[in-house]
Amino acid sequence: MVKKENLTDIQIEVTQNCGTEPPFNNEYWNNKEPGIYVDVISGEPLFCSKHKYDSGSGWPSFYKPIENNLKFSDDYDTGYKRVEVKAEKSNSHLGHVFDDGPEVTGKRYCINSASLKFIHKKDMVEEGYGEYMYLLED
């Protein structure tokens, strides 16, 4: 995907320094196109547009990941406990997971757009993600 030295300032801040981008002012918070979201650094598939929903938070929110490609740790940086979400392969900070999501799983994966690359459904095969097309079937 993207070498760390080619990341934008906001991608570095989010993925390497556990930063947070502004709500409602990020690339994918309101994206409604079909496709998958992958780790901007490793290209590892993380989330599917079918599992994305509007949480009202201003960040892309998903009720479940595609596979078991995430790792979790407790985060007390805000003075209370949150659960940090990182990509397994790149160890990049993605965001946090909360227990206030839709009934389907009860989870809200609140993810920074800067940590993601969106692969549109029409480009998935060409970009090497054809095996995930089944996720977008009705």
PDB file of C-alpha atoms in Angstrom:
ATOM      1  CA  MET A   1       0.000   0.000   0.000  1.00  0.00           C
ATOM      2  CA  VAL A   2       1.699   3.171   1.237  1.00  0.00           C
ATOM      3  CA  LYS A   3       5.214   3.264   2.643  1.00  0.00           C
ATOM      4  CA  LYS A   4       5.359   5.078   5.956  1.00  0.00           C
ATOM      5  CA  GLU A   5       7.574   7.786   4.468  1.00  0.00           C
ATOM      6  CA  ASN A   6       4.828   8.541   1.906  1.00  0.00           C
ATOM      7  CA  LEU A   7       2.045   9.064   4.432  1.00  0.00           C
ATOM      8  CA  THR A   8       0.381  12.459   4.729  1.00  0.00           C
ATOM      9  CA  ASP A   9       0.793  14.425   7.967  1.00  0.00           C
ATOM     10  CA  ILE A  10      -2.656  13.365   9.217  1.00  0.00           C
ATOM     11  CA  GLN A  11      -2.004   9.715   8.301  1.00  0.00           C
ATOM     12  CA  ILE A  12       1.233   9.805  10.308  1.00  0.00           C
ATOM     13  CA  GLU A  13      -0.444  11.506  13.270  1.00  0.00           C
ATOM     14  CA  VAL A  14      -3.290   8.983  13.342  1.00  0.00           C
ATOM     15  CA  THR A  15      -1.550   5.699  12.479  1.00  0.00           C
ATOM     16  CA  GLN A  16       1.830   6.229  14.176  1.00  0.00           C
ATOM     17  CA  ASN A  17       1.029   8.623  17.030  1.00  0.00           C
ATOM     18  CA  CYS A  18      -2.458   7.378  17.993  1.00  0.00           C
ATOM     19  CA  GLY A  19      -3.979  10.665  16.904  1.00  0.00           C
ATOM     20  CA  THR A  20      -7.561  11.441  15.987  1.00  0.00           C
ATOM     21  CA  GLU A  21      -8.736  13.340  12.938  1.00  0.00           C
ATOM     22  CA  PRO A  22     -11.575  15.885  13.167  1.00  0.00           C
ATOM     23  CA  PRO A  23     -15.119  14.483  13.166  1.00  0.00           C
ATOM     24  CA  PHE A  24     -17.244  15.274  10.085  1.00  0.00           C
ATOM     25  CA  ASN A  25     -14.087  16.557   8.382  1.00  0.00           C
ATOM     26  CA  ASN A  26     -12.443  13.366   7.169  1.00  0.00           C
ATOM     27  CA  GLU A  27     -12.479  11.437   3.933  1.00  0.00           C
ATOM     28  CA  TYR A  28     -14.805   8.511   4.632  1.00  0.00           C
ATOM     29  CA  TRP A  29     -17.179   9.530   7.437  1.00  0.00           C
ATOM     30  CA  ASN A  30     -20.036   9.931   4.949  1.00  0.00           C
ATOM     31  CA  ASN A  31     -18.930   7.532   2.204  1.00  0.00           C
ATOM     32  CA  LYS A  32     -21.855   5.386   1.063  1.00  0.00           C
ATOM     33  CA  GLU A  33     -20.192   3.649  -1.905  1.00  0.00           C
ATOM     34  CA  PRO A  34     -19.921  -0.168  -2.007  1.00  0.00           C
ATOM     35  CA  GLY A  35     -16.487  -1.612  -1.307  1.00  0.00           C
ATOM     36  CA  ILE A  36     -14.029  -2.506   1.409  1.00  0.00           C
ATOM     37  CA  TYR A  37     -11.758  -0.500   3.676  1.00  0.00           C
ATOM     38  CA  VAL A  38      -8.169  -1.655   4.031  1.00  0.00           C
ATOM     39  CA  ASP A  39      -5.240  -0.632   6.231  1.00  0.00           C
ATOM     40  CA  VAL A  40      -3.567   2.318   4.488  1.00  0.00           C
ATOM     41  CA  ILE A  41      -0.124   0.907   5.295  1.00  0.00           C
ATOM     42  CA  SER A  42      -0.361  -2.883   4.853  1.00  0.00           C
ATOM     43  CA  GLY A  43      -3.395  -3.171   2.576  1.00  0.00           C
ATOM     44  CA  GLU A  44      -4.861  -5.676   5.009  1.00  0.00           C
ATOM     45  CA  PRO A  45      -8.687  -5.895   4.558  1.00  0.00           C
ATOM     46  CA  LEU A  46     -10.420  -4.500   7.630  1.00  0.00           C
ATOM     47  CA  PHE A  47     -14.039  -3.438   7.076  1.00  0.00           C
ATOM     48  CA  CYS A  48     -16.832  -3.785   4.510  1.00  0.00           C
ATOM     49  CA  SER A  49     -19.197  -1.026   3.422  1.00  0.00           C
ATOM     50  CA  LYS A  50     -22.153  -3.341   4.187  1.00  0.00           C
ATOM     51  CA  HIS A  51     -21.144  -3.250   7.853  1.00  0.00           C
ATOM     52  CA  LYS A  52     -20.781   0.550   7.924  1.00  0.00           C
ATOM     53  CA  TYR A  53     -23.474   2.696   9.514  1.00  0.00           C
ATOM     54  CA  ASP A  54     -24.064   6.313  10.499  1.00  0.00           C
ATOM     55  CA  SER A  55     -23.310   6.461  14.213  1.00  0.00           C
ATOM     56  CA  GLY A  56     -23.600  10.260  14.269  1.00  0.00           C
ATOM     57  CA  SER A  57     -20.007  10.477  15.533  1.00  0.00           C
ATOM     58  CA  GLY A  58     -18.484  12.007  12.395  1.00  0.00           C
ATOM     59  CA  TRP A  59     -16.076   9.113  11.853  1.00  0.00           C
ATOM     60  CA  PRO A  60     -16.553   5.955   9.803  1.00  0.00           C
ATOM     61  CA  SER A  61     -18.327   3.448  12.044  1.00  0.00           C
ATOM     62  CA  PHE A  62     -18.715  -0.272  11.510  1.00  0.00           C
ATOM     63  CA  TYR A  63     -20.504  -2.932  13.538  1.00  0.00           C
ATOM     64  CA  LYS A  64     -18.003  -5.670  12.678  1.00  0.00           C
ATOM     65  CA  PRO A  65     -14.662  -6.209  10.950  1.00  0.00           C
ATOM     66  CA  ILE A  66     -14.181  -8.380   7.862  1.00  0.00           C
ATOM     67  CA  GLU A  67     -11.838 -10.869   9.528  1.00  0.00           C
ATOM     68  CA  ASN A  68      -9.832 -11.227  12.691  1.00  0.00           C
ATOM     69  CA  ASN A  69      -7.219  -8.703  11.517  1.00  0.00           C
ATOM     70  CA  LEU A  70      -7.481  -6.375  14.492  1.00  0.00           C
ATOM     71  CA  LYS A  71      -5.822  -6.222  17.872  1.00  0.00           C
ATOM     72  CA  PHE A  72      -7.083  -4.459  20.955  1.00  0.00           C
ATOM     73  CA  SER A  73      -5.641  -2.801  24.023  1.00  0.00           C
ATOM     74  CA  ASP A  74      -6.926  -0.681  26.883  1.00  0.00           C
ATOM     75  CA  ASP A  75      -6.450   3.062  26.414  1.00  0.00           C
ATOM     76  CA  TYR A  76      -6.723   5.511  29.329  1.00  0.00           C
ATOM     77  CA  ASP A  77      -5.431   8.629  27.529  1.00  0.00           C
ATOM     78  CA  THR A  78      -8.741  10.477  27.978  1.00  0.00           C
ATOM     79  CA  GLY A  79      -8.966   9.722  31.690  1.00  0.00           C
ATOM     80  CA  TYR A  80     -11.404   6.854  31.246  1.00  0.00           C
ATOM     81  CA  LYS A  81     -11.066   3.400  29.755  1.00  0.00           C
ATOM     82  CA  ARG A  82     -11.479   2.971  26.012  1.00  0.00           C
ATOM     83  CA  VAL A  83     -10.449   0.037  23.835  1.00  0.00           C
ATOM     84  CA  GLU A  84      -7.949   0.968  21.151  1.00  0.00           C
ATOM     85  CA  VAL A  85      -8.119  -0.808  17.794  1.00  0.00           C
ATOM     86  CA  LYS A  86      -4.947  -1.465  15.775  1.00  0.00           C
ATOM     87  CA  ALA A  87      -4.329  -3.258  12.498  1.00  0.00           C
ATOM     88  CA  GLU A  88      -2.663  -6.593  13.149  1.00  0.00           C
ATOM     89  CA  LYS A  89      -0.020  -6.555  10.400  1.00  0.00           C
ATOM     90  CA  SER A  90       1.084  -2.900  10.474  1.00  0.00           C
ATOM     91  CA  ASN A  91       0.369  -2.200  14.165  1.00  0.00           C
ATOM     92  CA  SER A  92      -1.228   1.069  13.018  1.00  0.00           C
ATOM     93  CA  HIS A  93      -3.687   2.875  15.243  1.00  0.00           C
ATOM     94  CA  LEU A  94      -7.135   2.760  13.631  1.00  0.00           C
ATOM     95  CA  GLY A  95      -9.477   4.105  16.296  1.00  0.00           C
ATOM     96  CA  HIS A  96     -11.532   2.646  19.146  1.00  0.00           C
ATOM     97  CA  VAL A  97     -14.310   0.123  19.673  1.00  0.00           C
ATOM     98  CA  PHE A  98     -17.296   0.820  21.908  1.00  0.00           C
ATOM     99  CA  ASP A  99     -20.193  -1.280  23.187  1.00  0.00           C
ATOM    100  CA  ASP A 100     -22.901   1.106  21.928  1.00  0.00           C
ATOM    101  CA  GLY A 101     -23.319  -0.157  18.365  1.00  0.00           C
ATOM    102  CA  PRO A 102     -26.326  -1.617  16.545  1.00  0.00           C
ATOM    103  CA  GLU A 103     -28.034  -4.722  17.916  1.00  0.00           C
ATOM    104  CA  VAL A 104     -26.397  -6.886  15.237  1.00  0.00           C
ATOM    105  CA  THR A 105     -23.188  -7.058  17.319  1.00  0.00           C
ATOM    106  CA  GLY A 106     -23.558  -4.263  19.861  1.00  0.00           C
ATOM    107  CA  LYS A 107     -20.163  -2.939  18.726  1.00  0.00           C
ATOM    108  CA  ARG A 108     -19.186   0.401  17.217  1.00  0.00           C
ATOM    109  CA  TYR A 109     -15.778   0.374  15.588  1.00  0.00           C
ATOM    110  CA  CYS A 110     -15.105   4.117  15.390  1.00  0.00           C
ATOM    111  CA  ILE A 111     -12.272   4.362  12.868  1.00  0.00           C
ATOM    112  CA  ASN A 112     -10.182   7.261  11.549  1.00  0.00           C
ATOM    113  CA  SER A 113     -10.406   7.719   7.764  1.00  0.00           C
ATOM    114  CA  ALA A 114      -6.690   8.553   7.723  1.00  0.00           C
ATOM    115  CA  SER A 115      -5.892   4.970   8.708  1.00  0.00           C
ATOM    116  CA  LEU A 116      -7.906   3.531   5.828  1.00  0.00           C
ATOM    117  CA  LYS A 117      -7.899   3.226   2.063  1.00  0.00           C
ATOM    118  CA  PHE A 118     -11.250   2.608   0.393  1.00  0.00           C
ATOM    119  CA  ILE A 119     -11.339   0.072  -2.428  1.00  0.00           C
ATOM    120  CA  HIS A 120     -14.489   0.564  -4.517  1.00  0.00           C
ATOM    121  CA  LYS A 121     -16.388  -2.575  -5.480  1.00  0.00           C
ATOM    122  CA  LYS A 122     -15.640  -1.994  -9.188  1.00  0.00           C
ATOM    123  CA  ASP A 123     -11.876  -1.941  -8.461  1.00  0.00           C
ATOM    124  CA  MET A 124     -11.613  -4.801  -5.982  1.00  0.00           C
ATOM    125  CA  VAL A 125     -10.652  -7.551  -8.441  1.00  0.00           C
ATOM    126  CA  GLU A 126      -8.110  -5.360 -10.239  1.00  0.00           C
ATOM    127  CA  GLU A 127      -6.530  -4.307  -6.938  1.00  0.00           C
ATOM    128  CA  GLY A 128      -6.233  -7.883  -5.675  1.00  0.00           C
ATOM    129  CA  TYR A 129      -9.266  -8.066  -3.382  1.00  0.00           C
ATOM    130  CA  GLY A 130     -11.516 -10.239  -5.556  1.00  0.00           C
ATOM    131  CA  GLU A 131     -11.837 -12.878  -2.844  1.00  0.00           C
ATOM    132  CA  TYR A 132     -13.849 -10.342  -0.794  1.00  0.00           C
ATOM    133  CA  MET A 133     -16.493  -9.674  -3.472  1.00  0.00           C
ATOM    134  CA  TYR A 134     -18.840 -12.107  -1.703  1.00  0.00           C
ATOM    135  CA  LEU A 135     -19.174  -9.584   1.126  1.00  0.00           C
ATOM    136  CA  LEU A 136     -20.988  -7.166  -1.180  1.00  0.00           C
ATOM    137  CA  GLU A 137     -23.505  -9.655  -2.576  1.00  0.00           C
ATOM    138  CA  ASP A 138     -27.138  -9.242  -1.614  1.00  0.00           C
TER     139      ASP A 138
END
